[in-house]
PDB file of C-alpha atoms and ligand atoms in Angstrom:
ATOM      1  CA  UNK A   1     -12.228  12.781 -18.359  1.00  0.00           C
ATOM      2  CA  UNK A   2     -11.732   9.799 -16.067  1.00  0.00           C
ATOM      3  CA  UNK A   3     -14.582   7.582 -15.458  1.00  0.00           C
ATOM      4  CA  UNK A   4     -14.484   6.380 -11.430  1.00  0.00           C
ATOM      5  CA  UNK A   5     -16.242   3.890  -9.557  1.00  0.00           C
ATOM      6  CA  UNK A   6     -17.031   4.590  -6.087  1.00  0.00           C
ATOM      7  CA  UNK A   7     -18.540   1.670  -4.206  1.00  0.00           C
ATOM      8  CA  UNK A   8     -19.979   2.443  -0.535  1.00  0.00           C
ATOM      9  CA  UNK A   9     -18.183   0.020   1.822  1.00  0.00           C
ATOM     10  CA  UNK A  10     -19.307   1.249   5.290  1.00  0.00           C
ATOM     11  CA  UNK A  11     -21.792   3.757   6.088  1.00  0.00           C
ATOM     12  CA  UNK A  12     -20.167   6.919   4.188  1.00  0.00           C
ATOM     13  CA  UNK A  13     -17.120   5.373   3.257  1.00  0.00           C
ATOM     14  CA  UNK A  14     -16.388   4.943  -0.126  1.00  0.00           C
ATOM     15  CA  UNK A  15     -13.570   2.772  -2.344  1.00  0.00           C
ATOM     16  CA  UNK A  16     -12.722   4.712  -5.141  1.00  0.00           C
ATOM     17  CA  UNK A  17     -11.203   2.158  -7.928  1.00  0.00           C
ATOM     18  CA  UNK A  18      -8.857   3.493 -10.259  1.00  0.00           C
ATOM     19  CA  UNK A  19      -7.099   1.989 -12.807  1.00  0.00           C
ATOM     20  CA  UNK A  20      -3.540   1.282 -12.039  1.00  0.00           C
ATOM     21  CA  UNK A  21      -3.397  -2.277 -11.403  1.00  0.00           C
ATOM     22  CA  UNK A  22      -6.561  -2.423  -9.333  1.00  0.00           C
ATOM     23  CA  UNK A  23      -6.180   0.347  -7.442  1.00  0.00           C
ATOM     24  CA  UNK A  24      -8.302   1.747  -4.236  1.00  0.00           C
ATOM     25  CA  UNK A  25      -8.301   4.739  -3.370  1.00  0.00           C
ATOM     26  CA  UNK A  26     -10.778   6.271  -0.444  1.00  0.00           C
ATOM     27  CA  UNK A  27     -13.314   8.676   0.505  1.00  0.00           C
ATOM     28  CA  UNK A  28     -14.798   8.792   3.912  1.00  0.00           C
ATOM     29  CA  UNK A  29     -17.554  11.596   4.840  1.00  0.00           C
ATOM     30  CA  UNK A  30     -17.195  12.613   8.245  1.00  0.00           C
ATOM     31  CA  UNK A  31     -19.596  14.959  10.301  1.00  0.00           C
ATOM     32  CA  UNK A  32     -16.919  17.327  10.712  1.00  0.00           C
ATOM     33  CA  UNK A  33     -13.969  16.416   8.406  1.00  0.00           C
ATOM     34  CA  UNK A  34     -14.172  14.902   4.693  1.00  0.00           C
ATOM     35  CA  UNK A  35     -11.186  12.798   4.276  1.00  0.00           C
ATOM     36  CA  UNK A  36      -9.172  11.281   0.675  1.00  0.00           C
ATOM     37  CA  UNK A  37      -7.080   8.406   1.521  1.00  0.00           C
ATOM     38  CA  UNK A  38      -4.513   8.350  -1.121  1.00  0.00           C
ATOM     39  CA  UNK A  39      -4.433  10.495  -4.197  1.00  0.00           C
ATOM     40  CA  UNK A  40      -3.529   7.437  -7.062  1.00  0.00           C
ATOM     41  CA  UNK A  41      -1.457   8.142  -9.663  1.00  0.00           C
ATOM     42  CA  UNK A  42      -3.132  10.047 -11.991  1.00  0.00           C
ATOM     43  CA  UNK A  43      -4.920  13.467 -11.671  1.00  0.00           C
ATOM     44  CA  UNK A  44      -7.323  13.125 -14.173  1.00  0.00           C
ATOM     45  CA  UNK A  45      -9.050  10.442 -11.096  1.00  0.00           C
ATOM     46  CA  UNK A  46      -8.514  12.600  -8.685  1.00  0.00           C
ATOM     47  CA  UNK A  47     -10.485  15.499 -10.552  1.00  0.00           C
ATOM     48  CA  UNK A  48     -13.292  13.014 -11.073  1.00  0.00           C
ATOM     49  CA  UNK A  49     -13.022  12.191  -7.045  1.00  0.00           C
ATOM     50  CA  UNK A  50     -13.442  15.810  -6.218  1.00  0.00           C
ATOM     51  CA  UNK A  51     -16.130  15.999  -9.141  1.00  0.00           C
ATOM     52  CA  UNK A  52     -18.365  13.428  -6.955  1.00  0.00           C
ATOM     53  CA  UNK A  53     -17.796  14.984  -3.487  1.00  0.00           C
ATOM     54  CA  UNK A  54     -18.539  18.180  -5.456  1.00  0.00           C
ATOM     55  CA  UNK A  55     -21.620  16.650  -6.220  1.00  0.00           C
ATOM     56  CA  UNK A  56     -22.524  16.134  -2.609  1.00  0.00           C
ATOM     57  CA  UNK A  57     -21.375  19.822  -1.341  1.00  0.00           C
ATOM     58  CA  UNK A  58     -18.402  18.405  -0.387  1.00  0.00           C
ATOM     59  CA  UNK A  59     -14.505  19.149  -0.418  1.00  0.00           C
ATOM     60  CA  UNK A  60     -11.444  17.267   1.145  1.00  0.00           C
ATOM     61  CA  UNK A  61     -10.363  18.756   4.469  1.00  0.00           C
ATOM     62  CA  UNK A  62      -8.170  15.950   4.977  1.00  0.00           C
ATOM     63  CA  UNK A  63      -5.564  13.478   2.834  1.00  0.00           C
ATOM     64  CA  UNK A  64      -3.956  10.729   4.589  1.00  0.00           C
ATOM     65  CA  UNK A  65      -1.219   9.027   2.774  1.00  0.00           C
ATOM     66  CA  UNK A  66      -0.594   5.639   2.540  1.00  0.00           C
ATOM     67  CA  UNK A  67       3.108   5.818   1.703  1.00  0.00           C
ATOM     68  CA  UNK A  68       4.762   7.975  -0.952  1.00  0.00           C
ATOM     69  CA  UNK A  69       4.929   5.878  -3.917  1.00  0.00           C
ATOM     70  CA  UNK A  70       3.589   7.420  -7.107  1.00  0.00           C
ATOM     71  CA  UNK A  71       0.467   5.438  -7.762  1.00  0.00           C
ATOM     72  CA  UNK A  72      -0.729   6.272  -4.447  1.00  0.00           C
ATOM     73  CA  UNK A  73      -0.110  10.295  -5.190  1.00  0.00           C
ATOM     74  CA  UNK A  74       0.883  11.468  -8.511  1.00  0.00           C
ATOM     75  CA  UNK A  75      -2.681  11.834  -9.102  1.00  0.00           C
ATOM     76  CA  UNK A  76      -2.637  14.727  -6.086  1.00  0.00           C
ATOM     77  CA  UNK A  77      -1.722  18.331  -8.526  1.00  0.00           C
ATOM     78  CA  UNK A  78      -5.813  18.475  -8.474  1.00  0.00           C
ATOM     79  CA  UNK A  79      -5.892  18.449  -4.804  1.00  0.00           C
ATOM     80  CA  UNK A  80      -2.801  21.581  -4.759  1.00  0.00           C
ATOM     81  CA  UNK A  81      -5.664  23.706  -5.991  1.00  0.00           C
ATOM     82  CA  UNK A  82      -7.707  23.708  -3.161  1.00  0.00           C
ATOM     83  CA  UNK A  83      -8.932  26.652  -1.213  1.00  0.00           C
ATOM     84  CA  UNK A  84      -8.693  25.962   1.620  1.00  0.00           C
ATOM     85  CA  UNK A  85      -5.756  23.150   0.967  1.00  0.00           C
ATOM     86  CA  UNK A  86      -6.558  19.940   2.814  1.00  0.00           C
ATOM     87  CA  UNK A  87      -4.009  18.866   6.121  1.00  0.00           C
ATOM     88  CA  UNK A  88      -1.853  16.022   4.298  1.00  0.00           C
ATOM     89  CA  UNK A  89      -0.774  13.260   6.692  1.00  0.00           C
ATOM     90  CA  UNK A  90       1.768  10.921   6.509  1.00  0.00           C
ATOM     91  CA  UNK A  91       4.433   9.380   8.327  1.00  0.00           C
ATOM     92  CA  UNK A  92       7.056  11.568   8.596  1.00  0.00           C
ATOM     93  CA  UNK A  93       9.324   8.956   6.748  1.00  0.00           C
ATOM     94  CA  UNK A  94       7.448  10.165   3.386  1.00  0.00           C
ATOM     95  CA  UNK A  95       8.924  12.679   2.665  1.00  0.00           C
ATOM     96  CA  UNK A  96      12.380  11.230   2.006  1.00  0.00           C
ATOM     97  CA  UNK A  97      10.683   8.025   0.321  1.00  0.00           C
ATOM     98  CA  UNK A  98       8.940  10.779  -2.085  1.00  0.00           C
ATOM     99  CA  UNK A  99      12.387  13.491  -2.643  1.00  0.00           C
ATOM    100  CA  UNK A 100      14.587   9.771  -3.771  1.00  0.00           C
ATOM    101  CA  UNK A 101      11.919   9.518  -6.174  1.00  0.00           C
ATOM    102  CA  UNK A 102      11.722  12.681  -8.091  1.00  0.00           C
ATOM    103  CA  UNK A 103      14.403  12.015 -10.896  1.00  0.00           C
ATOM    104  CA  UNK A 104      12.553   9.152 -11.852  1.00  0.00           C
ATOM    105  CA  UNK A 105       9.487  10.394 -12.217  1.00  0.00           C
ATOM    106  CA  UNK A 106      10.792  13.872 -14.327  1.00  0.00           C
ATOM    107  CA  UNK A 107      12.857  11.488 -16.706  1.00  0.00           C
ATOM    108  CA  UNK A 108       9.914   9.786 -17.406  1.00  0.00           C
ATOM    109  CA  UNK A 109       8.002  12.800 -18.035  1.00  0.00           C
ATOM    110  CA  UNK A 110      10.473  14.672 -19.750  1.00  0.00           C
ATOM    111  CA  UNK A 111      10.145  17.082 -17.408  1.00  0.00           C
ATOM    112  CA  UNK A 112      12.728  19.062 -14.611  1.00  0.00           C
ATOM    113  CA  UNK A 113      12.952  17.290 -10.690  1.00  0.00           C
ATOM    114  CA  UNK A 114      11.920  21.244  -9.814  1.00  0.00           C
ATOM    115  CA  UNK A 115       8.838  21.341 -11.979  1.00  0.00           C
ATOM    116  CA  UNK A 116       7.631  17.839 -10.391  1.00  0.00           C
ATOM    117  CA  UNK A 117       8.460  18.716  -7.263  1.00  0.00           C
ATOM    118  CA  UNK A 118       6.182  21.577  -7.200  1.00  0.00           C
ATOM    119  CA  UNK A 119       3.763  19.389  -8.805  1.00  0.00           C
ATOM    120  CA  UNK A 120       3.706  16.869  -6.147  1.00  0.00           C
ATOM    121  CA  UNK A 121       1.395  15.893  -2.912  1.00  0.00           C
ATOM    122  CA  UNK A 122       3.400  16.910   0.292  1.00  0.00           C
ATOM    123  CA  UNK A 123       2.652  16.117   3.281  1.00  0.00           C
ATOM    124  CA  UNK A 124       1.778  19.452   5.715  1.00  0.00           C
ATOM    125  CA  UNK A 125       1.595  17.126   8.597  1.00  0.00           C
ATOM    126  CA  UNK A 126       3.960  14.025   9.534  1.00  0.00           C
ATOM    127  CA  UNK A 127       3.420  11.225  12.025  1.00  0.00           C
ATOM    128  CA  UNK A 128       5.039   8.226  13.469  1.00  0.00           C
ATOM    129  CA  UNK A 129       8.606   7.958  14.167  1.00  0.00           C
ATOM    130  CA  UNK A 130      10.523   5.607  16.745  1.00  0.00           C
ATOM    131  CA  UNK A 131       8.685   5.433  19.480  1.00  0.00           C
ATOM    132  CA  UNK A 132       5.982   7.580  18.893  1.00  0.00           C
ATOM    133  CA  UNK A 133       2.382   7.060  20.018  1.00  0.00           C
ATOM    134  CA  UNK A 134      -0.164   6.308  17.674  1.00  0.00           C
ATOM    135  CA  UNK A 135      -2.220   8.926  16.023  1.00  0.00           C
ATOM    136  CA  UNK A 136      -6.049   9.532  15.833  1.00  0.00           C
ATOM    137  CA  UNK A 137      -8.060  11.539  13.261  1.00  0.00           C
ATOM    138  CA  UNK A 138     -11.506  12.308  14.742  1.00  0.00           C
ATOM    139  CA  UNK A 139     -13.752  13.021  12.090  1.00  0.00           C
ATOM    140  CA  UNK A 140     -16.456  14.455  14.161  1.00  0.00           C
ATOM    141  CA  UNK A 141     -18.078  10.985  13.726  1.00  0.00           C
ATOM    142  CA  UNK A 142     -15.813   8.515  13.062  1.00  0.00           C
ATOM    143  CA  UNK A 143     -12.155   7.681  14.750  1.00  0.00           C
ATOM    144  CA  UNK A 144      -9.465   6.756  11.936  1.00  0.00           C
ATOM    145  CA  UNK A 145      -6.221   5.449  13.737  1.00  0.00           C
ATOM    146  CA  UNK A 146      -3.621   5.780  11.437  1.00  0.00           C
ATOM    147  CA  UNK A 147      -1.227   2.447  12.111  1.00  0.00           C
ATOM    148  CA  UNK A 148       2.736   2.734  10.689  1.00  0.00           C
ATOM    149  CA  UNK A 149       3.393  -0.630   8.912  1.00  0.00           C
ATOM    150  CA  UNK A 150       6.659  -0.727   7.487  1.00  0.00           C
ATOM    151  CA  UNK A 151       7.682  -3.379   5.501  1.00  0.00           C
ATOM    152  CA  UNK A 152       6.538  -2.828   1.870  1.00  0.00           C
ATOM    153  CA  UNK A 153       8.072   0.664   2.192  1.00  0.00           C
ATOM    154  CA  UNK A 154       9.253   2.435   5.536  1.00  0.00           C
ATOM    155  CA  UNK A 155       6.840   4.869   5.225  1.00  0.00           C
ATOM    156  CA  UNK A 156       3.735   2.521   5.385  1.00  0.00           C
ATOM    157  CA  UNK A 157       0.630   3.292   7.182  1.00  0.00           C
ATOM    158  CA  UNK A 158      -3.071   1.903   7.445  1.00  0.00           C
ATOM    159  CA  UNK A 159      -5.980   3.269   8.289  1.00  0.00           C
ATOM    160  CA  UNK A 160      -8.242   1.974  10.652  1.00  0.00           C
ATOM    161  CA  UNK A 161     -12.031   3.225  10.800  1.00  0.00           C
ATOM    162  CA  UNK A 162     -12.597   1.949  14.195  1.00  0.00           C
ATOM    163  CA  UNK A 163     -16.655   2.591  14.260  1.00  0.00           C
ATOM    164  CA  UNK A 164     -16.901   0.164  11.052  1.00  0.00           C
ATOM    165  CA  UNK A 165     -13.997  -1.831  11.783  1.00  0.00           C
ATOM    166  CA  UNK A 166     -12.517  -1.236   7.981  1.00  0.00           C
ATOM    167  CA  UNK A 167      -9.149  -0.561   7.274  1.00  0.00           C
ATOM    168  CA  UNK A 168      -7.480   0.968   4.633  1.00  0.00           C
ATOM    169  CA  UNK A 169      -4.316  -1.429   3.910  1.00  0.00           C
ATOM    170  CA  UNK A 170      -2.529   0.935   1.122  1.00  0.00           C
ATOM    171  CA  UNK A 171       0.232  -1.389  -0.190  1.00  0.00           C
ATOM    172  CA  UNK A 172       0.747  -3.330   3.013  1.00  0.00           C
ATOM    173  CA  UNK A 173      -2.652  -5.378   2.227  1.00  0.00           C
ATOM    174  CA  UNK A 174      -2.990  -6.512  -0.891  1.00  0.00           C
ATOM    175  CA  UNK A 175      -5.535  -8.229  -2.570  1.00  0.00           C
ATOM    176  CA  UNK A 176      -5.091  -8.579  -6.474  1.00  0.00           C
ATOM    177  CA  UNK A 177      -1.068  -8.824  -6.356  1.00  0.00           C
ATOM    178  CA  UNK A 178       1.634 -10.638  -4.919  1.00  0.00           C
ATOM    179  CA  UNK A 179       3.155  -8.430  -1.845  1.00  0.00           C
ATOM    180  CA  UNK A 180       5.738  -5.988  -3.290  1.00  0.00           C
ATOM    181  CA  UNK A 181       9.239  -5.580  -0.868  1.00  0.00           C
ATOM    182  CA  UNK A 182      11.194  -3.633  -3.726  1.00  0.00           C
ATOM    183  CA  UNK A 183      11.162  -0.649  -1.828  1.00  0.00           C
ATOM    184  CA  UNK A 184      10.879  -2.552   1.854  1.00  0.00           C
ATOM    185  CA  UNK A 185      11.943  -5.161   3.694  1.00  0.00           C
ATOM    186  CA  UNK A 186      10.182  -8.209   3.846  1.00  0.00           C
ATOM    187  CA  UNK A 187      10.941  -9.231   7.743  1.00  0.00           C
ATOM    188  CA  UNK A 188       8.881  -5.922   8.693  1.00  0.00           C
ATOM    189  CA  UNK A 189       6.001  -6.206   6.328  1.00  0.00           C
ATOM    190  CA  UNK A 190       5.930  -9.587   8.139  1.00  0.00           C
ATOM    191  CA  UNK A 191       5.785  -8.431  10.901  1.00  0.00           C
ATOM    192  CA  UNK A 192       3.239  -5.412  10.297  1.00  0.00           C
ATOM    193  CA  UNK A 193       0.549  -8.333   8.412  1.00  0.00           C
ATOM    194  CA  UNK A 194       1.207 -10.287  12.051  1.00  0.00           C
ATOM    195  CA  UNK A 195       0.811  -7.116  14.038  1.00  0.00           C
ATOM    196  CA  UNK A 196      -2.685  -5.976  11.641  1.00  0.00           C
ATOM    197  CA  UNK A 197      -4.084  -9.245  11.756  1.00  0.00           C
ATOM    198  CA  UNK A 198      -4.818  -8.582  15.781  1.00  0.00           C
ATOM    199  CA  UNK A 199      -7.405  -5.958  14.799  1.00  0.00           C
ATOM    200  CA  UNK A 200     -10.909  -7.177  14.038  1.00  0.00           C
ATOM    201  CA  UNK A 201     -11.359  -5.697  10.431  1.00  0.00           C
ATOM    202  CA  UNK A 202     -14.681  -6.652   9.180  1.00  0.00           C
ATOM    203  CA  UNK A 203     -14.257  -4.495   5.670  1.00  0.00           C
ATOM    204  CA  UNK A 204     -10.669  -4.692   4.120  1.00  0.00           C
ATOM    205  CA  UNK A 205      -9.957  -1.725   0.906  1.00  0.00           C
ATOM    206  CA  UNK A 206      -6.349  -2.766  -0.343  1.00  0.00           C
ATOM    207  CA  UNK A 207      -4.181  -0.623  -2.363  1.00  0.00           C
ATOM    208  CA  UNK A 208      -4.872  -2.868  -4.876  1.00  0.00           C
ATOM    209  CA  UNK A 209      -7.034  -5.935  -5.317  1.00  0.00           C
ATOM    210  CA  UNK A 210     -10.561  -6.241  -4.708  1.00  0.00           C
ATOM    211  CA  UNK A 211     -12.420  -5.332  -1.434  1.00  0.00           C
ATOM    212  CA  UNK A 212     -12.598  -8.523   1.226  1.00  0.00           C
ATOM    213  CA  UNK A 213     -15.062  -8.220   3.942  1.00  0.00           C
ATOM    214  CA  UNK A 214     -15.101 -10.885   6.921  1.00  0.00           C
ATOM    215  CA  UNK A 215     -13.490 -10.917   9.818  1.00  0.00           C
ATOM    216  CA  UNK A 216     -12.198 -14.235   9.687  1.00  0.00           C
ATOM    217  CA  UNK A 217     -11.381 -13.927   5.745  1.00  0.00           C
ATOM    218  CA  UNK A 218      -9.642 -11.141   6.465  1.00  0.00           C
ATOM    219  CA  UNK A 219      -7.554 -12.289   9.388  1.00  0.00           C
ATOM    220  CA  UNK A 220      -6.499 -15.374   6.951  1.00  0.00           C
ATOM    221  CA  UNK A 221      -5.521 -13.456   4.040  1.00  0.00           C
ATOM    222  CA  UNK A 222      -3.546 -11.399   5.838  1.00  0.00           C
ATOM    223  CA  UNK A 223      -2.441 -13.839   7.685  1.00  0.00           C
ATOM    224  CA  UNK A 224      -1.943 -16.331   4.468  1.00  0.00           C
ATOM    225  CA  UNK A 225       0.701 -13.385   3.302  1.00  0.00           C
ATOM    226  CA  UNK A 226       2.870 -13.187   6.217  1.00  0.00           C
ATOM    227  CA  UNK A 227       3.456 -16.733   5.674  1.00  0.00           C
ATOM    228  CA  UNK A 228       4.251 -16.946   2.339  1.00  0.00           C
ATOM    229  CA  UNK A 229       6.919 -14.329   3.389  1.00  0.00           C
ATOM    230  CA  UNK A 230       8.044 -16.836   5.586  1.00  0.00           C
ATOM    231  CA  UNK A 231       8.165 -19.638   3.576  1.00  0.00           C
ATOM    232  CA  UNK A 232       9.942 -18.092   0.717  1.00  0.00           C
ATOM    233  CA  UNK A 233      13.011 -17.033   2.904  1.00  0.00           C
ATOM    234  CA  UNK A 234      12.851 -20.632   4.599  1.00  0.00           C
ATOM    235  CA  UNK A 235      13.083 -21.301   0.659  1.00  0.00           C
ATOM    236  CA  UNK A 236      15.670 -19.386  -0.019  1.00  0.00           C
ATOM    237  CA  UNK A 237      17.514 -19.212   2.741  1.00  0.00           C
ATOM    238  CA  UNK A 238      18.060 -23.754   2.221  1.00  0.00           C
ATOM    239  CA  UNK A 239      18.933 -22.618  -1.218  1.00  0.00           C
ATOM    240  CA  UNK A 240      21.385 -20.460  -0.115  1.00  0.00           C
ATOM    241  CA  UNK A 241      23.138 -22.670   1.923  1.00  0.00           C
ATOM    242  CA  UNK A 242      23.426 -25.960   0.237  1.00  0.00           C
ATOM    243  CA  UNK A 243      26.660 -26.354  -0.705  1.00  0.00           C
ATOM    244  CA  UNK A 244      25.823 -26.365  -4.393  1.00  0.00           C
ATOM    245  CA  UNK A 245      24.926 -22.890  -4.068  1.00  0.00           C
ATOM    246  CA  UNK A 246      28.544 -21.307  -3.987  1.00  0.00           C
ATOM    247  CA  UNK A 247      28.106 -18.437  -6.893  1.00  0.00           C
ATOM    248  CA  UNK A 248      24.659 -19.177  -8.111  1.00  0.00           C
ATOM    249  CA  UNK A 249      23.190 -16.733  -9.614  1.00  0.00           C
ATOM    250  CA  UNK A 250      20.559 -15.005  -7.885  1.00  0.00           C
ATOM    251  CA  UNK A 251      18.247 -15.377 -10.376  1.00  0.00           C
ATOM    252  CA  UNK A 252      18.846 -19.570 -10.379  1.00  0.00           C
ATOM    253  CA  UNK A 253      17.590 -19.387  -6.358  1.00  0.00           C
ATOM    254  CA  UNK A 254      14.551 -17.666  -7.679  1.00  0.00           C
ATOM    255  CA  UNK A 255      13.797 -20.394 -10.177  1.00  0.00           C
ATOM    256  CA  UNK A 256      13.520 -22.907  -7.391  1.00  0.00           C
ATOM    257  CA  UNK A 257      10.763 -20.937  -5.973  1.00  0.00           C
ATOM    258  CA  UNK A 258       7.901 -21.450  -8.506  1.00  0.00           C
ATOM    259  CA  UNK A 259       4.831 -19.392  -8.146  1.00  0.00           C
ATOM    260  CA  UNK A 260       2.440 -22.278  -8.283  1.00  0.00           C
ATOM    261  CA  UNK A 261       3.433 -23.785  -4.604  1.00  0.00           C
ATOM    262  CA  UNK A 262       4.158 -20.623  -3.035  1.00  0.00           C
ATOM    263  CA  UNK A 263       1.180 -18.338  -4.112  1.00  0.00           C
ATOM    264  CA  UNK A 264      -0.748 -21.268  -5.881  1.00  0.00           C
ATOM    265  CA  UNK A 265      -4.361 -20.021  -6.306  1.00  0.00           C
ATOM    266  CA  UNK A 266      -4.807 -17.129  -4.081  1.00  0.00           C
ATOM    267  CA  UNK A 267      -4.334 -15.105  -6.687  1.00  0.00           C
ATOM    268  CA  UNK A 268      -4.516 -15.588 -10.837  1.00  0.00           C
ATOM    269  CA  UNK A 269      -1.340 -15.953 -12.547  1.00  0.00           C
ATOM    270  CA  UNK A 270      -2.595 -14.521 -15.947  1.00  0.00           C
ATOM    271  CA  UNK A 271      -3.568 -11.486 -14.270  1.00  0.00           C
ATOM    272  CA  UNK A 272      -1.087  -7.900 -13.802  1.00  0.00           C
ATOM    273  CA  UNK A 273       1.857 -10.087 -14.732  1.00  0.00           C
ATOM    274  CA  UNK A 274       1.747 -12.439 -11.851  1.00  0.00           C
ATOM    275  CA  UNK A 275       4.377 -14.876 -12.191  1.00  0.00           C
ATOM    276  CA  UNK A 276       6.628 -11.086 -12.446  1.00  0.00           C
ATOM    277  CA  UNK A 277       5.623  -9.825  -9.301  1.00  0.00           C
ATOM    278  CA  UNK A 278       5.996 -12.903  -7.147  1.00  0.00           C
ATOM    279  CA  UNK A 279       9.676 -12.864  -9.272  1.00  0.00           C
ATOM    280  CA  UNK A 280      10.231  -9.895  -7.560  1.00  0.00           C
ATOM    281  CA  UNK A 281       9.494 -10.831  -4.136  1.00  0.00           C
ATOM    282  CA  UNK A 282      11.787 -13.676  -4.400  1.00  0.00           C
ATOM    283  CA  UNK A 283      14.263 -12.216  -5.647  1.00  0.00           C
ATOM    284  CA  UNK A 284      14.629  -9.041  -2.813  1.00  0.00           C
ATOM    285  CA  UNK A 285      14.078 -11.664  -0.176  1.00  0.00           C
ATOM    286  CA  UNK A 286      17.399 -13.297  -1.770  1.00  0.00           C
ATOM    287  CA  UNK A 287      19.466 -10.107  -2.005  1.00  0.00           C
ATOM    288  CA  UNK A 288      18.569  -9.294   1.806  1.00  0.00           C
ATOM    289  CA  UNK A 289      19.840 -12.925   2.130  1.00  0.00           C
ATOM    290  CA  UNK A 290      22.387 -12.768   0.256  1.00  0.00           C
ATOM    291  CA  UNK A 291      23.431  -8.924   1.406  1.00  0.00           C
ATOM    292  CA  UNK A 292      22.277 -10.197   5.560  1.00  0.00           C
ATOM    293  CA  UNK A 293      24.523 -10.751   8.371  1.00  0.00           C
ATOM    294  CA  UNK A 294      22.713 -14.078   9.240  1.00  0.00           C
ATOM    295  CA  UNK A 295      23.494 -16.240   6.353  1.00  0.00           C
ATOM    296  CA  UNK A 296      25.624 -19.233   6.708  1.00  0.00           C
ATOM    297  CA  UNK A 297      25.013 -18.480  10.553  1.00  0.00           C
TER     298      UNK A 297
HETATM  299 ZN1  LIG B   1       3.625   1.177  -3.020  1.00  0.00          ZN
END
């Protein structure tokens, strides 16, 4: 049985840390609605979620999904059991981000794309879309404003708790690891960090990293990784066009990008395989580059 901690972060809202690189899931008890933010990846932590609201006569009614990467809802077959099953919301880009993952996830497990399909945390009810308005959960108490912010996937929202000013940042704030763009595009989760650091957030839950609290702190850190977006691709993008640069290999840009002046200390590079992740970043910020219409421009 998984051991949880859930740490109160705003008057009946709850980070639930599990244990995939930092991970946060959430919990918020409204009047009329109780709502899971994100299921995590595994459903032994998701039993012990439902265990505590158990506990306190409680049982989701609602799930809002992040995005529809695995650590944020492989841990959801617990939640299938439900009577009655909980509303699922996510943007209605999910669904496709979830089906293109499927074979991956049965050949790790050994298992057929039909049995984990059936296993897996849909979403009953979609939102976003171009040009769609924003949506509002009303808790009975509480407002939650769900925001899309593509960027680290196309599929990214955050919620916003606009009575405690918290926001749930899934994988578009981070606090304990380098942005990840392997699934995104790092021009939009630019953009989205610009866009979210607009909103006064006084509590910030991450998808992973500690909690930050602050509105100020917040603001910086969020805005601290918009511009390390930027400065990477001004990084790359001078690699790219030196003349030296005809056929480098990719991986030769990314060495001219070290971790130490582009992350530096906001975050520890002996932790979750640092110097790996901020690899990464580079290196998809060189393929769009590299793959872009706007090099050599
Ligand atoms: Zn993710």
């Amino acid at each position: 049985m998984a051991t949880i901690t859930v740490q109160e972060v705003a008057p009946d809202v709850y980070a639930v840390h599990n244990r995939w690189v930092e991970g946060k899931s959430g919990i918020v008890l409204g009047r009329r609605h109780t709502l899971l933010i994100d299921a995590n990846g595994y459903p032994d932590e998701t039993q012990a979620a439902l265990d505590w609201l158990r506990e306190r006569g409680r049982q989701p009614s609602l799930v809002v999904l992040t995005h529809g990467h695995g650590d944020h809802i492989l841990g959801g077959a617990p939640l299938l059991a439900l009577e009655p099953a909980p509303v699922v919301v996510a943007h209605c880009h999910t669904p496709q981000v979830i089906e293109r993952q499927l074979a991956g996830w049965a050949e790790r497990e050994g298992a057929s794309v039909d049995d984990v399909r059936a296993r897996t945390l849909w979403p009953t009810v979609t939102v976003g879309g171009e040009g769609a308005p924003g949506t509002t959960l009303w808790l009975g108490n509480k407002t939650v404003r769900l925001l899309p912010t593509p960027g680290h996937s196309e599929d990214s929202m955050c919620a916003y708790i606009e009575e405690d000013r918290l926001l749930f940042g899934g994988d578009t704030v981070v606090t304990g690891i380098v942005p990840a763009i392997g699934d995104g595009d790092s021009r939009q989760l630019e953009d989205s960090l610009r866009r979210l650091s607009g909103l006064d957030i006084d509590v910030l839950v991450p998808g992973h990293g500690p909690v930050m609290r602050g509105v100020n702190t917040v603001r910086a850190w969020m805005l601290g990784w918009a511009d390390y977006l930027l400065r990477v691709r001004k990084a790359v993008e001078k690699e790219v066009r030196s003349p030296t640069a005809m056929g480098l290999a990719e991986e030769t840009i990314v060495d001219e990008i070290p971790f130490e002046r582009f992350v530096g200390d906001r975050l520890p590079l002996e932790k979750h395989d640092m110097d790996r992740r901020h690899r990464a970043t580079v290196y998809k910020i060189v393929i769009e580059l590299l793959t872009g219409h706007d090099v050599g421009a």
